[in-house]
PDB file of C-alpha atoms in Angstrom:
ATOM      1  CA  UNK A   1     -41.597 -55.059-100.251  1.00  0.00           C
ATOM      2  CA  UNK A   2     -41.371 -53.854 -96.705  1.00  0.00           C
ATOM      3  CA  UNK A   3     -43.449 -56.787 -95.199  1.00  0.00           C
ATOM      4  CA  UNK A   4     -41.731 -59.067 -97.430  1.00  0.00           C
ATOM      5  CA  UNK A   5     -38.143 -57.874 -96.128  1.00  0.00           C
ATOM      6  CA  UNK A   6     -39.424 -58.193 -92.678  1.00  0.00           C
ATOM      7  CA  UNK A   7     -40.620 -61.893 -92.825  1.00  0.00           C
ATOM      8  CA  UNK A   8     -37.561 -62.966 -94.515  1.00  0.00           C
ATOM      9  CA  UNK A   9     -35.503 -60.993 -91.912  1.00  0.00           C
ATOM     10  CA  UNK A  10     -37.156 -63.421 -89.073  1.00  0.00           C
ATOM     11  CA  UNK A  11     -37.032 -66.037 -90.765  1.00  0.00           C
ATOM     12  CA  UNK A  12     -33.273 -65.855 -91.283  1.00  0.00           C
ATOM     13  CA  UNK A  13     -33.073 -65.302 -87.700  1.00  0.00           C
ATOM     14  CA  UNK A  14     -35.148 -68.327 -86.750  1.00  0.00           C
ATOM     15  CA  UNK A  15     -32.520 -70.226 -88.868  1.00  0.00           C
ATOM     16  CA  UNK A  16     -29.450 -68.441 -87.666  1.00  0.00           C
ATOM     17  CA  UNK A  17     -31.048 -69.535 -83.908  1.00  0.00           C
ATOM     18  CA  UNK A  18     -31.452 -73.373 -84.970  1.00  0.00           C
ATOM     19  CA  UNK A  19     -27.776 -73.341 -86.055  1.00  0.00           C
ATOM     20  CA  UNK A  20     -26.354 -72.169 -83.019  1.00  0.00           C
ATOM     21  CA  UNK A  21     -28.401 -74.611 -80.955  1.00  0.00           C
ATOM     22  CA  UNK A  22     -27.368 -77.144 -83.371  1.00  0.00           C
ATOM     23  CA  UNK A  23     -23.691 -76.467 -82.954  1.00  0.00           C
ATOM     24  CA  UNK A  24     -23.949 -75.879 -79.239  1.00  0.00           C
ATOM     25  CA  UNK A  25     -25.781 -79.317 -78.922  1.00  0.00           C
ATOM     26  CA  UNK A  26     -23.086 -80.995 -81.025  1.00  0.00           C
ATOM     27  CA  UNK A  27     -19.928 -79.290 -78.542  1.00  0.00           C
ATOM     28  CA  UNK A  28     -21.856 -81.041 -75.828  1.00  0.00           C
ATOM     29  CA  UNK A  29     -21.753 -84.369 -76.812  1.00  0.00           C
ATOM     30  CA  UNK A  30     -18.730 -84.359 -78.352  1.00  0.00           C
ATOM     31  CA  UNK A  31     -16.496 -85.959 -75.700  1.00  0.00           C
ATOM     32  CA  UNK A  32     -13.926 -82.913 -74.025  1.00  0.00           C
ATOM     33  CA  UNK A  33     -10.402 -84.143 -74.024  1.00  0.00           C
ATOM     34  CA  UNK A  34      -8.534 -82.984 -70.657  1.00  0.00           C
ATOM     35  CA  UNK A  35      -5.697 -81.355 -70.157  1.00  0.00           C
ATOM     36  CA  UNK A  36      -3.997 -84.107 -69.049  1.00  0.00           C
ATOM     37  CA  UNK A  37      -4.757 -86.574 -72.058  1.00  0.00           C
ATOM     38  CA  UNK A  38      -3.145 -83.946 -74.305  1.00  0.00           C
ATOM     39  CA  UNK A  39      -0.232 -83.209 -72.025  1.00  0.00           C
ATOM     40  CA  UNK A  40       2.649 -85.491 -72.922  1.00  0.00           C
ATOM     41  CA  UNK A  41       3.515 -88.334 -70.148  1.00  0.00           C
ATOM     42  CA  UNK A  42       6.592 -87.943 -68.070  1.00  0.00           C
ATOM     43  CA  UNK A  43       8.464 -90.879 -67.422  1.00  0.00           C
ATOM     44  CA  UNK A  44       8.510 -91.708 -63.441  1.00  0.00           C
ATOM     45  CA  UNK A  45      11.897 -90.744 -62.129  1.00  0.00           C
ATOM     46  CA  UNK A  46      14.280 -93.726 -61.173  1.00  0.00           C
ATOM     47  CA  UNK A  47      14.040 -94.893 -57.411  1.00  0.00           C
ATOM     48  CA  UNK A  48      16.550 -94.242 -55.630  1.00  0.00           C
ATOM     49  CA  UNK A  49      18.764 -96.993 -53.957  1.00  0.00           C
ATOM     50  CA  UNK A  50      18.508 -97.215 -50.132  1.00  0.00           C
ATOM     51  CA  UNK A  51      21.459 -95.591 -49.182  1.00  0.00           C
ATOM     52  CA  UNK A  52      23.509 -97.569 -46.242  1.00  0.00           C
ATOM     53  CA  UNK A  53      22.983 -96.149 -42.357  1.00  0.00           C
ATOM     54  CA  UNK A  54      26.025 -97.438 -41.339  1.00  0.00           C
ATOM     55  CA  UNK A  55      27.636 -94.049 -41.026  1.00  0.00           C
ATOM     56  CA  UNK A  56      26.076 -93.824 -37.916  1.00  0.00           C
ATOM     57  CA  UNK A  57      28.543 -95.158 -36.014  1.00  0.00           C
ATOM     58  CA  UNK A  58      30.374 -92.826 -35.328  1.00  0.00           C
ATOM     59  CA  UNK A  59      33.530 -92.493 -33.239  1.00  0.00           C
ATOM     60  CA  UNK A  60      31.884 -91.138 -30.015  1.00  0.00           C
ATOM     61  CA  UNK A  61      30.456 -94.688 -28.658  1.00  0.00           C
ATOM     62  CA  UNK A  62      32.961 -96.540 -31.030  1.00  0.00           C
ATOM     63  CA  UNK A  63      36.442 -97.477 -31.858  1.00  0.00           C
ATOM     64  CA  UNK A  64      37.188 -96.141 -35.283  1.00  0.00           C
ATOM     65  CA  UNK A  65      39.121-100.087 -35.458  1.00  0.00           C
ATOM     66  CA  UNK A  66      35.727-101.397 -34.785  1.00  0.00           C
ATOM     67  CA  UNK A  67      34.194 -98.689 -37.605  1.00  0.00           C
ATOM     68  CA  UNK A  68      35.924 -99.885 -40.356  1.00  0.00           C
ATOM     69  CA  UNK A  69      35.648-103.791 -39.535  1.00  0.00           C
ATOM     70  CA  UNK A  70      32.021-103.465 -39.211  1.00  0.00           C
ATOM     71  CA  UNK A  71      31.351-101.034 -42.278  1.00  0.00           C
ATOM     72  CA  UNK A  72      33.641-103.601 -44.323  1.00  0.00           C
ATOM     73  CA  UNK A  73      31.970-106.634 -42.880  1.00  0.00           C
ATOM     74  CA  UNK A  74      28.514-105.659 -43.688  1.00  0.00           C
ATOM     75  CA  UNK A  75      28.398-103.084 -46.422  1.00  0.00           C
ATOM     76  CA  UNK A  76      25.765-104.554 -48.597  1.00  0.00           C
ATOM     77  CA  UNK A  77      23.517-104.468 -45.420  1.00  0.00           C
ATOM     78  CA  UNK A  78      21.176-101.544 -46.109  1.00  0.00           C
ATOM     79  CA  UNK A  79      18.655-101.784 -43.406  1.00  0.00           C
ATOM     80  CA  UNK A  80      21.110-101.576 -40.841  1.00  0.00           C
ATOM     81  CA  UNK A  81      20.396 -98.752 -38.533  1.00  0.00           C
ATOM     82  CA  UNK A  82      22.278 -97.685 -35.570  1.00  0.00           C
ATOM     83  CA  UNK A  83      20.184 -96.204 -32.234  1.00  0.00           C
ATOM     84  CA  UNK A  84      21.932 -95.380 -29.152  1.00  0.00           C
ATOM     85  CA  UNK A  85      23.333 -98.986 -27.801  1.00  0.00           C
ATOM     86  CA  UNK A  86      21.258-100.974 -30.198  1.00  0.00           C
ATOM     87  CA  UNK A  87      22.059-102.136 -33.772  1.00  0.00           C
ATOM     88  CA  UNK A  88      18.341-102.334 -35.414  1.00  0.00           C
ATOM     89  CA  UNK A  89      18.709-104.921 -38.213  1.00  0.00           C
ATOM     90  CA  UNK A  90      15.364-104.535 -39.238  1.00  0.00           C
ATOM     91  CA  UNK A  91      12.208-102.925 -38.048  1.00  0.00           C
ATOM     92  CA  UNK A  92      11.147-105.998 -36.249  1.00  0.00           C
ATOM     93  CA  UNK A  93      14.965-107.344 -35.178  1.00  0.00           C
ATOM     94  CA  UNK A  94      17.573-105.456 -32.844  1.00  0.00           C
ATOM     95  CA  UNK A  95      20.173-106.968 -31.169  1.00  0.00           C
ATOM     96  CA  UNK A  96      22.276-104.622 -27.870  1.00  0.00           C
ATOM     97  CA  UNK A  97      25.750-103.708 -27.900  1.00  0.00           C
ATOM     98  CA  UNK A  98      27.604-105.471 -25.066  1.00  0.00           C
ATOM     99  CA  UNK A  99      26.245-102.490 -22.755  1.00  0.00           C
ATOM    100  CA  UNK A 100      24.559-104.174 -19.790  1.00  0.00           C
ATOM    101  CA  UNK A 101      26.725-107.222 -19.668  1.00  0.00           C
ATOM    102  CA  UNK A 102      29.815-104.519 -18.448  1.00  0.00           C
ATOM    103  CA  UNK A 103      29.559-101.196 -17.060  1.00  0.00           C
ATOM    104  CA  UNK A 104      31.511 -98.306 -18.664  1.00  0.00           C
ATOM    105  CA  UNK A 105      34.568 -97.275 -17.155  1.00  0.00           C
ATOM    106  CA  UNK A 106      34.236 -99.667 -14.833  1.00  0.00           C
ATOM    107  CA  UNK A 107      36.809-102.299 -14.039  1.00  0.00           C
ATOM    108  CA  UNK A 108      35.477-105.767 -13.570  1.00  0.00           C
ATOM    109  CA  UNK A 109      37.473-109.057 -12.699  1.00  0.00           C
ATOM    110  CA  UNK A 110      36.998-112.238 -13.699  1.00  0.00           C
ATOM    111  CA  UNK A 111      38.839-115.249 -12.256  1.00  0.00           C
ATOM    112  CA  UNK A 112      39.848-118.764 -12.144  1.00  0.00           C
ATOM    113  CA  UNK A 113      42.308-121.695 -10.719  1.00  0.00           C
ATOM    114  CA  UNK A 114      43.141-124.859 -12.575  1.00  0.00           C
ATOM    115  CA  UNK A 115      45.816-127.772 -11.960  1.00  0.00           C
ATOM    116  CA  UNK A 116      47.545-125.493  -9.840  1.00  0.00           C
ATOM    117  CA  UNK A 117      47.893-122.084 -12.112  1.00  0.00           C
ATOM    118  CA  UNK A 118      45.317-119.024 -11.109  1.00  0.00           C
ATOM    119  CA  UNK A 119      44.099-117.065 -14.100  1.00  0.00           C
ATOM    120  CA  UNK A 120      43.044-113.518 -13.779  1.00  0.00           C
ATOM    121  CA  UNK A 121      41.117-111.065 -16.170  1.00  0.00           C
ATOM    122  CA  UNK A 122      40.544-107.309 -15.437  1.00  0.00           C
ATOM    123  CA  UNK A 123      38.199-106.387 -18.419  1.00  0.00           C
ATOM    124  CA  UNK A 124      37.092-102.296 -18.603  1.00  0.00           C
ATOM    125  CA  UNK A 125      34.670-100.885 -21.355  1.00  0.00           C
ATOM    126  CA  UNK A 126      35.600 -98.042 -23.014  1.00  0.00           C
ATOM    127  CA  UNK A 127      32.513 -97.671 -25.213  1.00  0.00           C
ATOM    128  CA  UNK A 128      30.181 -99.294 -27.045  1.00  0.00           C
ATOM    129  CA  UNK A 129      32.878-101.750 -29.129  1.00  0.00           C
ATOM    130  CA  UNK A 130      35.925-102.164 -27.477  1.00  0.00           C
ATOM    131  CA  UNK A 131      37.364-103.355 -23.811  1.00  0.00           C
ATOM    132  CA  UNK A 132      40.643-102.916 -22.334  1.00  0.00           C
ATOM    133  CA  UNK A 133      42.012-106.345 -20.526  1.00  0.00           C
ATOM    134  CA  UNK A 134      44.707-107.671 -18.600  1.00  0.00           C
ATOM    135  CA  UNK A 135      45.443-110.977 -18.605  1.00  0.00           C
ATOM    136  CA  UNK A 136      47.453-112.680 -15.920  1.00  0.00           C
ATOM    137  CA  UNK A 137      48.380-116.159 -15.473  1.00  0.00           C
ATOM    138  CA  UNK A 138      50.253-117.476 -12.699  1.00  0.00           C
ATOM    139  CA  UNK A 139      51.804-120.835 -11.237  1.00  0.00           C
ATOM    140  CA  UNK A 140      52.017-120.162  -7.403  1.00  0.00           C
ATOM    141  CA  UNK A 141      54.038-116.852  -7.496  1.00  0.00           C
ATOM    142  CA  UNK A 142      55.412-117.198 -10.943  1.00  0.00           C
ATOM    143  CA  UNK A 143      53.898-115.055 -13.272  1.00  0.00           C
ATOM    144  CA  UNK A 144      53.309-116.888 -16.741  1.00  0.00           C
ATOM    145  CA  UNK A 145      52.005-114.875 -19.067  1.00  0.00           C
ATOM    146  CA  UNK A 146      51.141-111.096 -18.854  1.00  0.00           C
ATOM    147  CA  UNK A 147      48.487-110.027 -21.474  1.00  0.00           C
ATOM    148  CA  UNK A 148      47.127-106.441 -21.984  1.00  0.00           C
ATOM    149  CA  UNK A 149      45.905-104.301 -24.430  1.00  0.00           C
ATOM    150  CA  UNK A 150      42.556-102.855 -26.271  1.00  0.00           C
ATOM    151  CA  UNK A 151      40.044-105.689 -27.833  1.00  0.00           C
ATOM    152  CA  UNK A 152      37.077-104.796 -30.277  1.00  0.00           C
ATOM    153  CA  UNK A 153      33.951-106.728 -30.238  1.00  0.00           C
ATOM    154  CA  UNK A 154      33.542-109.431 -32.899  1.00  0.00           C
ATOM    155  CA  UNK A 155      31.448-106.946 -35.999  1.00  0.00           C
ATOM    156  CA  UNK A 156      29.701-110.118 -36.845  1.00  0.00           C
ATOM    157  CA  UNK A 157      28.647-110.453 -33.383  1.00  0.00           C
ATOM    158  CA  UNK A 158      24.651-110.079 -34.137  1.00  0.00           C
ATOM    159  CA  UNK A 159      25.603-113.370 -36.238  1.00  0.00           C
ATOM    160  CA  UNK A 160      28.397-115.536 -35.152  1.00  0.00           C
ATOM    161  CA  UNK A 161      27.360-116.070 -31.727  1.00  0.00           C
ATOM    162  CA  UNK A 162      30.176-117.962 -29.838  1.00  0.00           C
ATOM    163  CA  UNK A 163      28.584-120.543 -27.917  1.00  0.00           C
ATOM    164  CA  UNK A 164      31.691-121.730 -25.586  1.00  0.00           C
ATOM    165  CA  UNK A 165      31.189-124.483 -23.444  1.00  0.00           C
ATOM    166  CA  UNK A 166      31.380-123.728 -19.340  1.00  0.00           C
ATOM    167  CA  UNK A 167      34.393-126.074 -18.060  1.00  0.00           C
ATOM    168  CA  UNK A 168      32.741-126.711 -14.593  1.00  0.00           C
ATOM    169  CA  UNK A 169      28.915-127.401 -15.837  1.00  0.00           C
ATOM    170  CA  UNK A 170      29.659-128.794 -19.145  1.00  0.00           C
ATOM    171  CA  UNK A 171      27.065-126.588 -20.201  1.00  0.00           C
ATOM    172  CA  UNK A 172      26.975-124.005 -23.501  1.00  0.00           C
ATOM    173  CA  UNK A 173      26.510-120.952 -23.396  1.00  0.00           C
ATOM    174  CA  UNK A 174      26.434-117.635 -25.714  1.00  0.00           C
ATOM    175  CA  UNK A 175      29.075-114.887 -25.526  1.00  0.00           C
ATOM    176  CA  UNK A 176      30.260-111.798 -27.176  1.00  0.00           C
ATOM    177  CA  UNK A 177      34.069-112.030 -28.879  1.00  0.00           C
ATOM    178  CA  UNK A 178      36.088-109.315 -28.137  1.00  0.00           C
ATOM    179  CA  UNK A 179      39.650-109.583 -30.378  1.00  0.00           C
ATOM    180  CA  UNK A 180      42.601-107.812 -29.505  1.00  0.00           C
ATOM    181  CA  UNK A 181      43.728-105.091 -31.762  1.00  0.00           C
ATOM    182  CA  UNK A 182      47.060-104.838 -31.832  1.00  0.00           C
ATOM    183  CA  UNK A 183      49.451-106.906 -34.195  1.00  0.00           C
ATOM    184  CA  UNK A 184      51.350-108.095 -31.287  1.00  0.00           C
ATOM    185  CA  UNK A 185      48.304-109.886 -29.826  1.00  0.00           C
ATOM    186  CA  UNK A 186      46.978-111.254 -32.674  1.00  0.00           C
ATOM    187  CA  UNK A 187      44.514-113.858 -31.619  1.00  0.00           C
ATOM    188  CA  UNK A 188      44.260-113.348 -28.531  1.00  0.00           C
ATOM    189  CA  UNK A 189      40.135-113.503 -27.699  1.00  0.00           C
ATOM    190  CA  UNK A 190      38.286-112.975 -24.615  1.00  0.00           C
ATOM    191  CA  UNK A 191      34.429-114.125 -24.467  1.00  0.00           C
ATOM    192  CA  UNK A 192      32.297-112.532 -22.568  1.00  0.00           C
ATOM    193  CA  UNK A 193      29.103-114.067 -21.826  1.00  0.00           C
ATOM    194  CA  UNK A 194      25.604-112.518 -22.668  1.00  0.00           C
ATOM    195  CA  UNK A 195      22.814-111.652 -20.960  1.00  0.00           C
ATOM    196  CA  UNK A 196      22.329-114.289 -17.804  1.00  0.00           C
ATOM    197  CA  UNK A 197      25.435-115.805 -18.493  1.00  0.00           C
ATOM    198  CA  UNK A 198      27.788-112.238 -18.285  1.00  0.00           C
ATOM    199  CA  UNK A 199      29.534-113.737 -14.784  1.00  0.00           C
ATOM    200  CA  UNK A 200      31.095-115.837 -17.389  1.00  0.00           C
ATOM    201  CA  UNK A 201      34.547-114.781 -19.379  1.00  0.00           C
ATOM    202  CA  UNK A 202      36.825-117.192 -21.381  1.00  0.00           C
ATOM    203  CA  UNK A 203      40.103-116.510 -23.094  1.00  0.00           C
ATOM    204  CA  UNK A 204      41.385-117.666 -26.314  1.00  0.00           C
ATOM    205  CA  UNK A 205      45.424-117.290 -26.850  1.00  0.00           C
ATOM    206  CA  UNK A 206      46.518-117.038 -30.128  1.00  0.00           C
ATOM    207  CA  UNK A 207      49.751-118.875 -31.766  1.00  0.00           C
ATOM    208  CA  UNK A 208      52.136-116.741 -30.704  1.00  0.00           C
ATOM    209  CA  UNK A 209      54.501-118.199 -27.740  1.00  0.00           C
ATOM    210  CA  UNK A 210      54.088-115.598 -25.686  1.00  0.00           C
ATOM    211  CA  UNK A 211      50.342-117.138 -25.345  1.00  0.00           C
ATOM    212  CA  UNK A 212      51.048-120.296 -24.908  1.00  0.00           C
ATOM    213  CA  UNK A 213      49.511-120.090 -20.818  1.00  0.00           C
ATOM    214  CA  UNK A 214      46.109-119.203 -22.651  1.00  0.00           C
ATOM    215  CA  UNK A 215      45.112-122.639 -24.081  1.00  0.00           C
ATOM    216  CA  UNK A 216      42.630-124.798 -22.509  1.00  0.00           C
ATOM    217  CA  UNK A 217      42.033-122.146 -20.258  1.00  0.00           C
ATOM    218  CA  UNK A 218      39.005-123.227 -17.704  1.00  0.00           C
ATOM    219  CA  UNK A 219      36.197-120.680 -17.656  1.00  0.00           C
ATOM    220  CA  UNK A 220      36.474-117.881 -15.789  1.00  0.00           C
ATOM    221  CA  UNK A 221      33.924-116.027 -13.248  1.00  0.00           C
ATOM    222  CA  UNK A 222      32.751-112.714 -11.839  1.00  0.00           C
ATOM    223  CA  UNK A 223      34.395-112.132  -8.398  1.00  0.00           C
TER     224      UNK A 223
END
C-alpha cells in the first residue's frame, strides 16, 4: 500500500512536470502582443502654419510708414525673413536694402542741367527704408520748384525693379523707388540707381502743379 502510494505519487509528478513544460512551450510560441499594439493610437497633432517673420522689422532700421506698406503688401509671404540690411526671401534668395548705394546720415547730391534749367537733389538716409530729399529746380536764378520732405522705399522693391532709362546714354538701368510720404507730395518719386549704377538719381513729379518743373526731368548724377 506504501509502495503503491509512492509510485503513484511520482508518477503524478512526472505528469504534473509534462504539463508545465507543455504550457510553458505553448506561452512561447504563442506570438507576445506589445505594449504598443494594445495601446490605443493617438492621432498626430495638426501642423502648425508657418507663422509670418515680418514682424521683424521693426522701427529701429525702419520707418513705421514703410512697416505697414510692406507688412500689407506682402502678408501672405511666409518665408520672408528679415537679417540686418538684407530681406532673405528664401534660403537661397536675398536681396539688400538700399544700404551701400547711400551712406547713413550722410548727405549726398545729385545734379543736372537741361535746356537751360539746373536741377538739384540733396538725398540723406535715415535708415534702412526711407530718405530725406530736397529738390530744387532752377531757370538761371529763378527758383522753380522747391521740393522736400521724407520718401520710403518702394515695399515691392525686391520685385518691381524700375528700370529708367539714362537720358545722356540712352541706356537702362535698375533703381530703387523711393515715394514721398506726405499727402502734399503725393507722387513725387526719386530713383536711385542700384549697385554700379548708384551715381545715378531720377525724379518723378507727381500731378500736382506745384510739380510741374519735375517732368521729363534728364537724369541726374553724383557730384
Amino acid at each position: 500500500m506504501s509502495v503503491s502510494f509512492l509510485r503513484f505519487s511520482g508518477f503524478s509528478a512526472l505528469l504534473l512536470v509534462a504539463a508545465c513544460t507543455s504550457n510553458k512551450n505553448l506561452e512561447q510560441d504563442s506570438p507576445q502582443v506589445s505594449a504598443e499594439a494594445v495601446a490605443p493610437t493617438l492621432p498626430a497633432a495638426p501642423s502648425k502654419a508657418k507663422a509670418p517673420r515680418l514682424a521683424q522689422l521693426d522701427t529701429t532700421h525702419f520707418s513705421p510708414r514703410f512697416v505697414r506698406s510692406f507688412q500689407e503688401t506682402n502678408k501672405a509671404e511666409t518665408s520672408f525673413d528679415v537679417h540686418g540690411s538684407w530681406l532673405l526671401l528664401s534660403p537661397t534668395d536675398s536681396v539688400a536694402f538700399p544700404v551701400a548705394e547711400l551712406p547713413a546720415n550722410a548727405p549726398v547730391v545729385y545734379a543736372a542741367t537741361e535746356k537751360g534749367r539746373a536741377y538739384r537733389l540733396t538725398l540723406t538716409r535715415r535708415n534702412y527704408s526711407t530718405v530725406h530729399y530736397v529738390a530744387e529746380a532752377r531757370q538761371g536764378s529763378k527758383l522753380l520748384s522747391r521740393q522736400t520732405g521724407l520718401a520710403d522705399l518702394n515695399p515691392s522693391f525686391f520685385a518691381d525693379i524700375e528700370i529708367p532709362k539714362d537720358s545722356e546714354t540712352g541706356l537702362p538701368f535698375s533703381a530703387y523707388e523711393f515715394q514721398a510720404a506726405t499727402p502734399q507730395q503725393q507722387g513725387f518719386a526719386v530713383l536711385i540707381g542700384r549697385s554700379q549704377d548708384a551715381d545715378k538719381a531720377q525724379i518723378y513729379g507727381g500731378t500736382q502743379p506745384q510739380q510741374n518743373a519735375w517732368h521729363n526731368v534728364p537724369t541726374l548724377r553724383r557730384q
